[in-house]
């Protein structure tokens, strides 16, 4: 009798573990064109840009971002009001089904604060998008020249 309960418990734990792994790997979010600019100094913030597409059938929310290259990473939005450009944290980003959000200079972007090292042209680093507070998508970000305006540069 004890073996049967133990077998059921082991099977249940195995199912839960494999189910959670499948959920973490099962994402309908596609990332295109990730890039960043080289930085002047490590004590200056950096930014990452990309296009995030929700190929799924339900709303997806990017609840936070993180990166090993920065002590703090946030989604920011640039705005121009009365000729003055300002940036502020935007909070989470909702992406409707079958739609995309573009993170680009002058708009939404990932702000990388307190860099652990200078971003040099030719380097790569990772940012992790946290979706719906549970699924993580790791994105490789190449560092382009300081004057870059995008991957097509």
PDB file of N, CA and C in Angstrom, residues 27-121:
ATOM      1  N   UNK A  27       6.062  29.505 -25.561  1.00  0.00           N
ATOM      2  CA  UNK A  27       5.717  30.922 -25.656  1.00  0.00           C
ATOM      3  C   UNK A  27       5.397  31.248 -27.099  1.00  0.00           C
ATOM      4  N   UNK A  28       4.444  32.079 -27.284  1.00  0.00           N
ATOM      5  CA  UNK A  28       4.056  32.482 -28.631  1.00  0.00           C
ATOM      6  C   UNK A  28       4.621  33.855 -28.964  1.00  0.00           C
ATOM      7  N   UNK A  29       5.556  34.319 -28.148  1.00  0.00           N
ATOM      8  CA  UNK A  29       6.178  35.616 -28.372  1.00  0.00           C
ATOM      9  C   UNK A  29       7.421  35.446 -29.236  1.00  0.00           C
ATOM     10  N   UNK A  30       7.531  36.292 -30.259  1.00  0.00           N
ATOM     11  CA  UNK A  30       8.680  36.250 -31.159  1.00  0.00           C
ATOM     12  C   UNK A  30       9.421  37.573 -31.050  1.00  0.00           C
ATOM     13  N   UNK A  31      10.742  37.502 -30.975  1.00  0.00           N
ATOM     14  CA  UNK A  31      11.582  38.695 -30.876  1.00  0.00           C
ATOM     15  C   UNK A  31      12.367  38.840 -32.175  1.00  0.00           C
ATOM     16  N   UNK A  32      12.369  40.034 -32.738  1.00  0.00           N
ATOM     17  CA  UNK A  32      13.122  40.318 -33.961  1.00  0.00           C
ATOM     18  C   UNK A  32      13.956  41.576 -33.770  1.00  0.00           C
ATOM     19  N   UNK A  33      15.099  41.603 -34.448  1.00  0.00           N
ATOM     20  CA  UNK A  33      15.893  42.816 -34.569  1.00  0.00           C
ATOM     21  C   UNK A  33      16.414  43.414 -33.285  1.00  0.00           C
ATOM     22  N   UNK A  34      16.764  42.595 -32.299  1.00  0.00           N
ATOM     23  CA  UNK A  34      17.288  43.137 -31.044  1.00  0.00           C
ATOM     24  C   UNK A  34      18.642  43.799 -31.290  1.00  0.00           C
ATOM     25  N   UNK A  35      18.861  44.955 -30.636  1.00  0.00           N
ATOM     26  CA  UNK A  35      20.142  45.647 -30.751  1.00  0.00           C
ATOM     27  C   UNK A  35      20.305  46.664 -29.636  1.00  0.00           C
ATOM     28  N   UNK A  36      21.531  47.107 -29.473  1.00  0.00           N
ATOM     29  CA  UNK A  36      21.864  48.150 -28.518  1.00  0.00           C
ATOM     30  C   UNK A  36      23.003  48.980 -29.120  1.00  0.00           C
ATOM     31  N   UNK A  37      23.214  50.156 -28.589  1.00  0.00           N
ATOM     32  CA  UNK A  37      24.324  51.006 -29.019  1.00  0.00           C
ATOM     33  C   UNK A  37      25.500  50.858 -28.060  1.00  0.00           C
ATOM     34  N   UNK A  38      26.702  51.016 -28.586  1.00  0.00           N
ATOM     35  CA  UNK A  38      27.880  51.076 -27.733  1.00  0.00           C
ATOM     36  C   UNK A  38      27.736  52.268 -26.788  1.00  0.00           C
ATOM     37  N   UNK A  39      28.245  52.123 -25.587  1.00  0.00           N
ATOM     38  CA  UNK A  39      28.142  53.205 -24.609  1.00  0.00           C
ATOM     39  C   UNK A  39      29.481  53.935 -24.487  1.00  0.00           C
ATOM     40  N   UNK A  40      29.405  55.148 -24.020  1.00  0.00           N
ATOM     41  CA  UNK A  40      30.616  55.940 -23.837  1.00  0.00           C
ATOM     42  C   UNK A  40      31.361  55.463 -22.595  1.00  0.00           C
ATOM     43  N   UNK A  41      30.631  55.293 -21.515  1.00  0.00           N
ATOM     44  CA  UNK A  41      31.205  54.872 -20.241  1.00  0.00           C
ATOM     45  C   UNK A  41      30.273  53.863 -19.574  1.00  0.00           C
ATOM     46  N   UNK A  42      30.825  53.070 -18.660  1.00  0.00           N
ATOM     47  CA  UNK A  42      30.002  52.097 -17.938  1.00  0.00           C
ATOM     48  C   UNK A  42      29.040  52.784 -16.976  1.00  0.00           C
ATOM     49  N   UNK A  43      29.380  53.996 -16.519  1.00  0.00           N
ATOM     50  CA  UNK A  43      28.488  54.654 -15.563  1.00  0.00           C
ATOM     51  C   UNK A  43      27.359  55.429 -16.241  1.00  0.00           C
ATOM     52  N   UNK A  44      27.260  55.352 -17.555  1.00  0.00           N
ATOM     53  CA  UNK A  44      26.137  55.928 -18.301  1.00  0.00           C
ATOM     54  C   UNK A  44      25.151  54.809 -18.632  1.00  0.00           C
ATOM     55  N   UNK A  45      23.868  55.078 -18.613  1.00  0.00           N
ATOM     56  CA  UNK A  45      22.910  54.012 -18.925  1.00  0.00           C
ATOM     57  C   UNK A  45      22.983  53.589 -20.387  1.00  0.00           C
ATOM     58  N   UNK A  46      22.525  52.380 -20.644  1.00  0.00           N
ATOM     59  CA  UNK A  46      22.403  51.874 -22.002  1.00  0.00           C
ATOM     60  C   UNK A  46      20.941  51.591 -22.284  1.00  0.00           C
ATOM     61  N   UNK A  47      20.657  51.149 -23.494  1.00  0.00           N
ATOM     62  CA  UNK A  47      19.280  50.815 -23.864  1.00  0.00           C
ATOM     63  C   UNK A  47      19.298  49.639 -24.825  1.00  0.00           C
ATOM     64  N   UNK A  48      18.220  48.894 -24.838  1.00  0.00           N
ATOM     65  CA  UNK A  48      18.052  47.780 -25.783  1.00  0.00           C
ATOM     66  C   UNK A  48      16.747  47.999 -26.537  1.00  0.00           C
ATOM     67  N   UNK A  49      16.782  47.642 -27.808  1.00  0.00           N
ATOM     68  CA  UNK A  49      15.643  47.838 -28.701  1.00  0.00           C
ATOM     69  C   UNK A  49      15.334  46.528 -29.414  1.00  0.00           C
ATOM     70  N   UNK A  50      14.089  46.348 -29.807  1.00  0.00           N
ATOM     71  CA  UNK A  50      13.672  45.133 -30.507  1.00  0.00           C
ATOM     72  C   UNK A  50      12.198  45.242 -30.884  1.00  0.00           C
ATOM     73  N   UNK A  51      11.747  44.298 -31.697  1.00  0.00           N
ATOM     74  CA  UNK A  51      10.320  44.173 -31.988  1.00  0.00           C
ATOM     75  C   UNK A  51       9.831  42.905 -31.312  1.00  0.00           C
ATOM     76  N   UNK A  52       8.748  43.012 -30.563  1.00  0.00           N
ATOM     77  CA  UNK A  52       8.175  41.889 -29.819  1.00  0.00           C
ATOM     78  C   UNK A  52       6.797  41.611 -30.406  1.00  0.00           C
ATOM     79  N   UNK A  53       6.619  40.416 -30.958  1.00  0.00           N
ATOM     80  CA  UNK A  53       5.363  40.042 -31.602  1.00  0.00           C
ATOM     81  C   UNK A  53       4.660  38.965 -30.789  1.00  0.00           C
ATOM     82  N   UNK A  54       3.379  39.157 -30.567  1.00  0.00           N
ATOM     83  CA  UNK A  54       2.547  38.156 -29.893  1.00  0.00           C
ATOM     84  C   UNK A  54       1.831  37.354 -30.978  1.00  0.00           C
ATOM     85  N   UNK A  55       2.321  36.154 -31.255  1.00  0.00           N
ATOM     86  CA  UNK A  55       1.696  35.282 -32.248  1.00  0.00           C
ATOM     87  C   UNK A  55       0.573  34.434 -31.664  1.00  0.00           C
ATOM     88  N   UNK A  56       0.311  34.605 -30.388  1.00  0.00           N
ATOM     89  CA  UNK A  56      -0.713  33.802 -29.723  1.00  0.00           C
ATOM     90  C   UNK A  56      -2.119  34.337 -29.925  1.00  0.00           C
ATOM     91  N   UNK A  57      -3.044  33.686 -29.255  1.00  0.00           N
ATOM     92  CA  UNK A  57      -4.462  34.034 -29.364  1.00  0.00           C
ATOM     93  C   UNK A  57      -4.976  34.809 -28.155  1.00  0.00           C
ATOM     94  N   UNK A  58      -4.082  35.080 -27.184  1.00  0.00           N
ATOM     95  CA  UNK A  58      -4.490  35.820 -25.993  1.00  0.00           C
ATOM     96  C   UNK A  58      -3.515  36.964 -25.738  1.00  0.00           C
ATOM     97  N   UNK A  59      -3.963  37.922 -24.981  1.00  0.00           N
ATOM     98  CA  UNK A  59      -3.144  39.054 -24.596  1.00  0.00           C
ATOM     99  C   UNK A  59      -1.901  38.563 -23.857  1.00  0.00           C
ATOM    100  N   UNK A  60      -0.749  39.139 -24.156  1.00  0.00           N
ATOM    101  CA  UNK A  60       0.486  38.864 -23.430  1.00  0.00           C
ATOM    102  C   UNK A  60       0.961  40.178 -22.826  1.00  0.00           C
ATOM    103  N   UNK A  61       1.435  40.128 -21.598  1.00  0.00           N
ATOM    104  CA  UNK A  61       1.922  41.317 -20.923  1.00  0.00           C
ATOM    105  C   UNK A  61       3.376  41.122 -20.527  1.00  0.00           C
ATOM    106  N   UNK A  62       4.217  42.082 -20.909  1.00  0.00           N
ATOM    107  CA  UNK A  62       5.596  42.081 -20.429  1.00  0.00           C
ATOM    108  C   UNK A  62       5.551  42.810 -19.093  1.00  0.00           C
ATOM    109  N   UNK A  63       5.759  42.059 -18.026  1.00  0.00           N
ATOM    110  CA  UNK A  63       5.604  42.628 -16.688  1.00  0.00           C
ATOM    111  C   UNK A  63       6.903  43.230 -16.155  1.00  0.00           C
ATOM    112  N   UNK A  64       8.047  42.716 -16.623  1.00  0.00           N
ATOM    113  CA  UNK A  64       9.332  43.273 -16.194  1.00  0.00           C
ATOM    114  C   UNK A  64      10.425  42.778 -17.129  1.00  0.00           C
ATOM    115  N   UNK A  65      11.600  43.367 -16.966  1.00  0.00           N
ATOM    116  CA  UNK A  65      12.785  42.957 -17.726  1.00  0.00           C
ATOM    117  C   UNK A  65      13.957  42.892 -16.766  1.00  0.00           C
ATOM    118  N   UNK A  66      14.960  42.104 -17.131  1.00  0.00           N
ATOM    119  CA  UNK A  66      16.171  42.037 -16.321  1.00  0.00           C
ATOM    120  C   UNK A  66      17.344  41.704 -17.231  1.00  0.00           C
ATOM    121  N   UNK A  67      18.548  42.011 -16.759  1.00  0.00           N
ATOM    122  CA  UNK A  67      19.747  41.745 -17.543  1.00  0.00           C
ATOM    123  C   UNK A  67      20.936  41.609 -16.615  1.00  0.00           C
ATOM    124  N   UNK A  68      21.828  40.706 -16.961  1.00  0.00           N
ATOM    125  CA  UNK A  68      23.031  40.515 -16.157  1.00  0.00           C
ATOM    126  C   UNK A  68      24.000  41.684 -16.336  1.00  0.00           C
ATOM    127  N   UNK A  69      23.834  42.480 -17.356  1.00  0.00           N
ATOM    128  CA  UNK A  69      24.756  43.591 -17.643  1.00  0.00           C
ATOM    129  C   UNK A  69      24.402  44.854 -16.859  1.00  0.00           C
ATOM    130  N   UNK A  70      23.217  44.893 -16.262  1.00  0.00           N
ATOM    131  CA  UNK A  70      22.769  46.087 -15.540  1.00  0.00           C
ATOM    132  C   UNK A  70      22.196  45.708 -14.180  1.00  0.00           C
ATOM    133  N   UNK A  71      22.470  46.549 -13.205  1.00  0.00           N
ATOM    134  CA  UNK A  71      21.893  46.304 -11.884  1.00  0.00           C
ATOM    135  C   UNK A  71      20.393  46.527 -11.894  1.00  0.00           C
ATOM    136  N   UNK A  72      19.948  47.408 -12.819  1.00  0.00           N
ATOM    137  CA  UNK A  72      18.519  47.700 -12.900  1.00  0.00           C
ATOM    138  C   UNK A  72      18.120  47.816 -14.370  1.00  0.00           C
ATOM    139  N   UNK A  73      17.063  47.142 -14.745  1.00  0.00           N
ATOM    140  CA  UNK A  73      16.532  47.227 -16.108  1.00  0.00           C
ATOM    141  C   UNK A  73      15.036  47.492 -16.013  1.00  0.00           C
ATOM    142  N   UNK A  74      14.570  48.447 -16.815  1.00  0.00           N
ATOM    143  CA  UNK A  74      13.152  48.811 -16.815  1.00  0.00           C
ATOM    144  C   UNK A  74      12.719  49.129 -18.238  1.00  0.00           C
ATOM    145  N   UNK A  75      11.434  49.002 -18.476  1.00  0.00           N
ATOM    146  CA  UNK A  75      10.874  49.453 -19.739  1.00  0.00           C
ATOM    147  C   UNK A  75      10.565  50.938 -19.567  1.00  0.00           C
ATOM    148  N   UNK A  76      11.119  51.753 -20.452  1.00  0.00           N
ATOM    149  CA  UNK A  76      10.928  53.202 -20.390  1.00  0.00           C
ATOM    150  C   UNK A  76      10.238  53.690 -21.654  1.00  0.00           C
ATOM    151  N   UNK A  77       9.697  54.880 -21.554  1.00  0.00           N
ATOM    152  CA  UNK A  77       9.063  55.516 -22.694  1.00  0.00           C
ATOM    153  C   UNK A  77       9.599  56.937 -22.808  1.00  0.00           C
ATOM    154  N   UNK A  78      10.036  57.294 -24.011  1.00  0.00           N
ATOM    155  CA  UNK A  78      10.457  58.668 -24.289  1.00  0.00           C
ATOM    156  C   UNK A  78       9.245  59.438 -24.789  1.00  0.00           C
ATOM    157  N   UNK A  79       9.111  60.667 -24.320  1.00  0.00           N
ATOM    158  CA  UNK A  79       8.005  61.523 -24.748  1.00  0.00           C
ATOM    159  C   UNK A  79       8.537  62.932 -24.994  1.00  0.00           C
ATOM    160  N   UNK A  80       7.962  63.607 -25.971  1.00  0.00           N
ATOM    161  CA  UNK A  80       8.314  64.996 -26.240  1.00  0.00           C
ATOM    162  C   UNK A  80       7.093  65.861 -25.955  1.00  0.00           C
ATOM    163  N   UNK A  81       7.291  66.835 -25.081  1.00  0.00           N
ATOM    164  CA  UNK A  81       6.206  67.748 -24.731  1.00  0.00           C
ATOM    165  C   UNK A  81       6.768  69.162 -24.728  1.00  0.00           C
ATOM    166  N   UNK A  82       6.168  70.018 -25.518  1.00  0.00           N
ATOM    167  CA  UNK A  82       6.619  71.402 -25.646  1.00  0.00           C
ATOM    168  C   UNK A  82       8.091  71.483 -26.038  1.00  0.00           C
ATOM    169  N   UNK A  83       8.514  70.558 -26.894  1.00  0.00           N
ATOM    170  CA  UNK A  83       9.884  70.550 -27.384  1.00  0.00           C
ATOM    171  C   UNK A  83      10.901  69.953 -26.443  1.00  0.00           C
ATOM    172  N   UNK A  84      10.467  69.452 -25.297  1.00  0.00           N
ATOM    173  CA  UNK A  84      11.371  68.869 -24.310  1.00  0.00           C
ATOM    174  C   UNK A  84      11.166  67.349 -24.279  1.00  0.00           C
ATOM    175  N   UNK A  85      12.269  66.610 -24.471  1.00  0.00           N
ATOM    176  CA  UNK A  85      12.206  65.146 -24.444  1.00  0.00           C
ATOM    177  C   UNK A  85      12.466  64.675 -23.020  1.00  0.00           C
ATOM    178  N   UNK A  86      11.610  63.776 -22.553  1.00  0.00           N
ATOM    179  CA  UNK A  86      11.801  63.190 -21.226  1.00  0.00           C
ATOM    180  C   UNK A  86      11.566  61.688 -21.306  1.00  0.00           C
ATOM    181  N   UNK A  87      12.117  60.982 -20.335  1.00  0.00           N
ATOM    182  CA  UNK A  87      11.928  59.530 -20.240  1.00  0.00           C
ATOM    183  C   UNK A  87      11.364  59.201 -18.873  1.00  0.00           C
ATOM    184  N   UNK A  88      10.544  58.177 -18.863  1.00  0.00           N
ATOM    185  CA  UNK A  88       9.993  57.715 -17.587  1.00  0.00           C
ATOM    186  C   UNK A  88       9.684  56.222 -17.711  1.00  0.00           C
ATOM    187  N   UNK A  89       9.665  55.514 -16.590  1.00  0.00           N
ATOM    188  CA  UNK A  89       9.268  54.102 -16.650  1.00  0.00           C
ATOM    189  C   UNK A  89       7.850  53.982 -17.190  1.00  0.00           C
ATOM    190  N   UNK A  90       7.622  53.001 -18.040  1.00  0.00           N
ATOM    191  CA  UNK A  90       6.285  52.845 -18.629  1.00  0.00           C
ATOM    192  C   UNK A  90       5.458  51.798 -17.913  1.00  0.00           C
ATOM    193  N   UNK A  91       6.072  51.026 -17.033  1.00  0.00           N
ATOM    194  CA  UNK A  91       5.349  49.926 -16.410  1.00  0.00           C
ATOM    195  C   UNK A  91       5.245  48.767 -17.372  1.00  0.00           C
ATOM    196  N   UNK A  92       4.259  47.936 -17.197  1.00  0.00           N
ATOM    197  CA  UNK A  92       4.103  46.761 -18.061  1.00  0.00           C
ATOM    198  C   UNK A  92       3.615  47.166 -19.449  1.00  0.00           C
ATOM    199  N   UNK A  93       3.856  46.269 -20.408  1.00  0.00           N
ATOM    200  CA  UNK A  93       3.419  46.498 -21.784  1.00  0.00           C
ATOM    201  C   UNK A  93       2.482  45.367 -22.191  1.00  0.00           C
ATOM    202  N   UNK A  94       1.276  45.705 -22.593  1.00  0.00           N
ATOM    203  CA  UNK A  94       0.325  44.720 -23.114  1.00  0.00           C
ATOM    204  C   UNK A  94       0.522  44.587 -24.618  1.00  0.00           C
ATOM    205  N   UNK A  95       0.546  43.334 -25.089  1.00  0.00           N
ATOM    206  CA  UNK A  95       0.634  43.077 -26.527  1.00  0.00           C
ATOM    207  C   UNK A  95      -0.570  42.221 -26.909  1.00  0.00           C
ATOM    208  N   UNK A  96      -1.444  42.802 -27.706  1.00  0.00           N
ATOM    209  CA  UNK A  96      -2.641  42.092 -28.140  1.00  0.00           C
ATOM    210  C   UNK A  96      -2.282  40.919 -29.055  1.00  0.00           C
ATOM    211  N   UNK A  97      -3.182  39.931 -29.156  1.00  0.00           N
ATOM    212  CA  UNK A  97      -2.924  38.791 -30.039  1.00  0.00           C
ATOM    213  C   UNK A  97      -2.684  39.249 -31.476  1.00  0.00           C
ATOM    214  N   UNK A  98      -1.693  38.626 -32.103  1.00  0.00           N
ATOM    215  CA  UNK A  98      -1.353  38.877 -33.521  1.00  0.00           C
ATOM    216  C   UNK A  98      -0.864  40.301 -33.768  1.00  0.00           C
ATOM    217  N   UNK A  99      -0.380  40.986 -32.718  1.00  0.00           N
ATOM    218  CA  UNK A  99       0.147  42.334 -32.870  1.00  0.00           C
ATOM    219  C   UNK A  99       1.580  42.388 -32.354  1.00  0.00           C
ATOM    220  N   UNK A 100       2.256  43.493 -32.652  1.00  0.00           N
ATOM    221  CA  UNK A 100       3.647  43.672 -32.242  1.00  0.00           C
ATOM    222  C   UNK A 100       3.819  45.013 -31.557  1.00  0.00           C
ATOM    223  N   UNK A 101       4.833  45.085 -30.712  1.00  0.00           N
ATOM    224  CA  UNK A 101       5.255  46.325 -30.078  1.00  0.00           C
ATOM    225  C   UNK A 101       6.710  46.540 -30.468  1.00  0.00           C
ATOM    226  N   UNK A 102       7.015  47.747 -30.907  1.00  0.00           N
ATOM    227  CA  UNK A 102       8.373  48.073 -31.321  1.00  0.00           C
ATOM    228  C   UNK A 102       9.045  48.889 -30.228  1.00  0.00           C
ATOM    229  N   UNK A 103      10.187  48.401 -29.750  1.00  0.00           N
ATOM    230  CA  UNK A 103      11.007  49.154 -28.813  1.00  0.00           C
ATOM    231  C   UNK A 103      12.082  49.821 -29.659  1.00  0.00           C
ATOM    232  N   UNK A 104      12.092  51.163 -29.670  1.00  0.00           N
ATOM    233  CA  UNK A 104      12.976  51.894 -30.574  1.00  0.00           C
ATOM    234  C   UNK A 104      13.404  53.214 -29.949  1.00  0.00           C
ATOM    235  N   UNK A 105      14.510  53.790 -30.454  1.00  0.00           N
ATOM    236  CA  UNK A 105      14.927  55.097 -29.947  1.00  0.00           C
ATOM    237  C   UNK A 105      13.797  56.117 -30.105  1.00  0.00           C
ATOM    238  N   UNK A 106      13.600  56.926 -29.077  1.00  0.00           N
ATOM    239  CA  UNK A 106      12.551  57.942 -29.118  1.00  0.00           C
ATOM    240  C   UNK A 106      11.181  57.435 -28.716  1.00  0.00           C
ATOM    241  N   UNK A 107      11.072  56.172 -28.350  1.00  0.00           N
ATOM    242  CA  UNK A 107       9.793  55.585 -27.943  1.00  0.00           C
ATOM    243  C   UNK A 107       9.997  54.637 -26.778  1.00  0.00           C
ATOM    244  N   UNK A 108       9.284  53.531 -26.795  1.00  0.00           N
ATOM    245  CA  UNK A 108       9.489  52.501 -25.775  1.00  0.00           C
ATOM    246  C   UNK A 108      10.868  51.874 -25.971  1.00  0.00           C
ATOM    247  N   UNK A 109      11.532  51.546 -24.866  1.00  0.00           N
ATOM    248  CA  UNK A 109      12.833  50.885 -24.930  1.00  0.00           C
ATOM    249  C   UNK A 109      13.135  50.254 -23.571  1.00  0.00           C
ATOM    250  N   UNK A 110      14.126  49.384 -23.550  1.00  0.00           N
ATOM    251  CA  UNK A 110      14.575  48.805 -22.290  1.00  0.00           C
ATOM    252  C   UNK A 110      15.753  49.639 -21.807  1.00  0.00           C
ATOM    253  N   UNK A 111      15.592  50.271 -20.664  1.00  0.00           N
ATOM    254  CA  UNK A 111      16.639  51.112 -20.086  1.00  0.00           C
ATOM    255  C   UNK A 111      17.502  50.250 -19.175  1.00  0.00           C
ATOM    256  N   UNK A 112      18.803  50.302 -19.408  1.00  0.00           N
ATOM    257  CA  UNK A 112      19.766  49.513 -18.645  1.00  0.00           C
ATOM    258  C   UNK A 112      20.568  50.461 -17.768  1.00  0.00           C
ATOM    259  N   UNK A 113      20.318  50.430 -16.468  1.00  0.00           N
ATOM    260  CA  UNK A 113      20.939  51.374 -15.550  1.00  0.00           C
ATOM    261  C   UNK A 113      21.978  50.686 -14.676  1.00  0.00           C
ATOM    262  N   UNK A 114      23.013  51.421 -14.338  1.00  0.00           N
ATOM    263  CA  UNK A 114      24.122  50.919 -13.527  1.00  0.00           C
ATOM    264  C   UNK A 114      24.749  49.706 -14.206  1.00  0.00           C
ATOM    265  N   UNK A 115      25.279  49.941 -15.411  1.00  0.00           N
ATOM    266  CA  UNK A 115      25.914  48.880 -16.189  1.00  0.00           C
ATOM    267  C   UNK A 115      27.093  48.283 -15.424  1.00  0.00           C
ATOM    268  N   UNK A 116      27.267  46.980 -15.546  1.00  0.00           N
ATOM    269  CA  UNK A 116      28.406  46.323 -14.907  1.00  0.00           C
ATOM    270  C   UNK A 116      29.682  46.521 -15.718  1.00  0.00           C
ATOM    271  N   UNK A 117      29.535  46.875 -16.994  1.00  0.00           N
ATOM    272  CA  UNK A 117      30.685  47.179 -17.839  1.00  0.00           C
ATOM    273  C   UNK A 117      30.217  48.012 -19.024  1.00  0.00           C
ATOM    274  N   UNK A 118      31.151  48.655 -19.672  1.00  0.00           N
ATOM    275  CA  UNK A 118      30.862  49.460 -20.854  1.00  0.00           C
ATOM    276  C   UNK A 118      30.359  48.555 -21.975  1.00  0.00           C
ATOM    277  N   UNK A 119      29.397  49.033 -22.747  1.00  0.00           N
ATOM    278  CA  UNK A 119      28.895  48.292 -23.903  1.00  0.00           C
ATOM    279  C   UNK A 119      29.792  48.630 -25.100  1.00  0.00           C
ATOM    280  N   UNK A 120      30.549  47.653 -25.576  1.00  0.00           N
ATOM    281  CA  UNK A 120      31.472  47.848 -26.683  1.00  0.00           C
ATOM    282  C   UNK A 120      30.900  47.281 -27.970  1.00  0.00           C
ATOM    283  N   UNK A 121      31.105  48.008 -29.072  1.00  0.00           N
ATOM    284  CA  UNK A 121      30.667  47.538 -30.379  1.00  0.00           C
ATOM    285  C   UNK A 121      31.199  46.127 -30.625  1.00  0.00           C
TER     286      UNK A 121
END
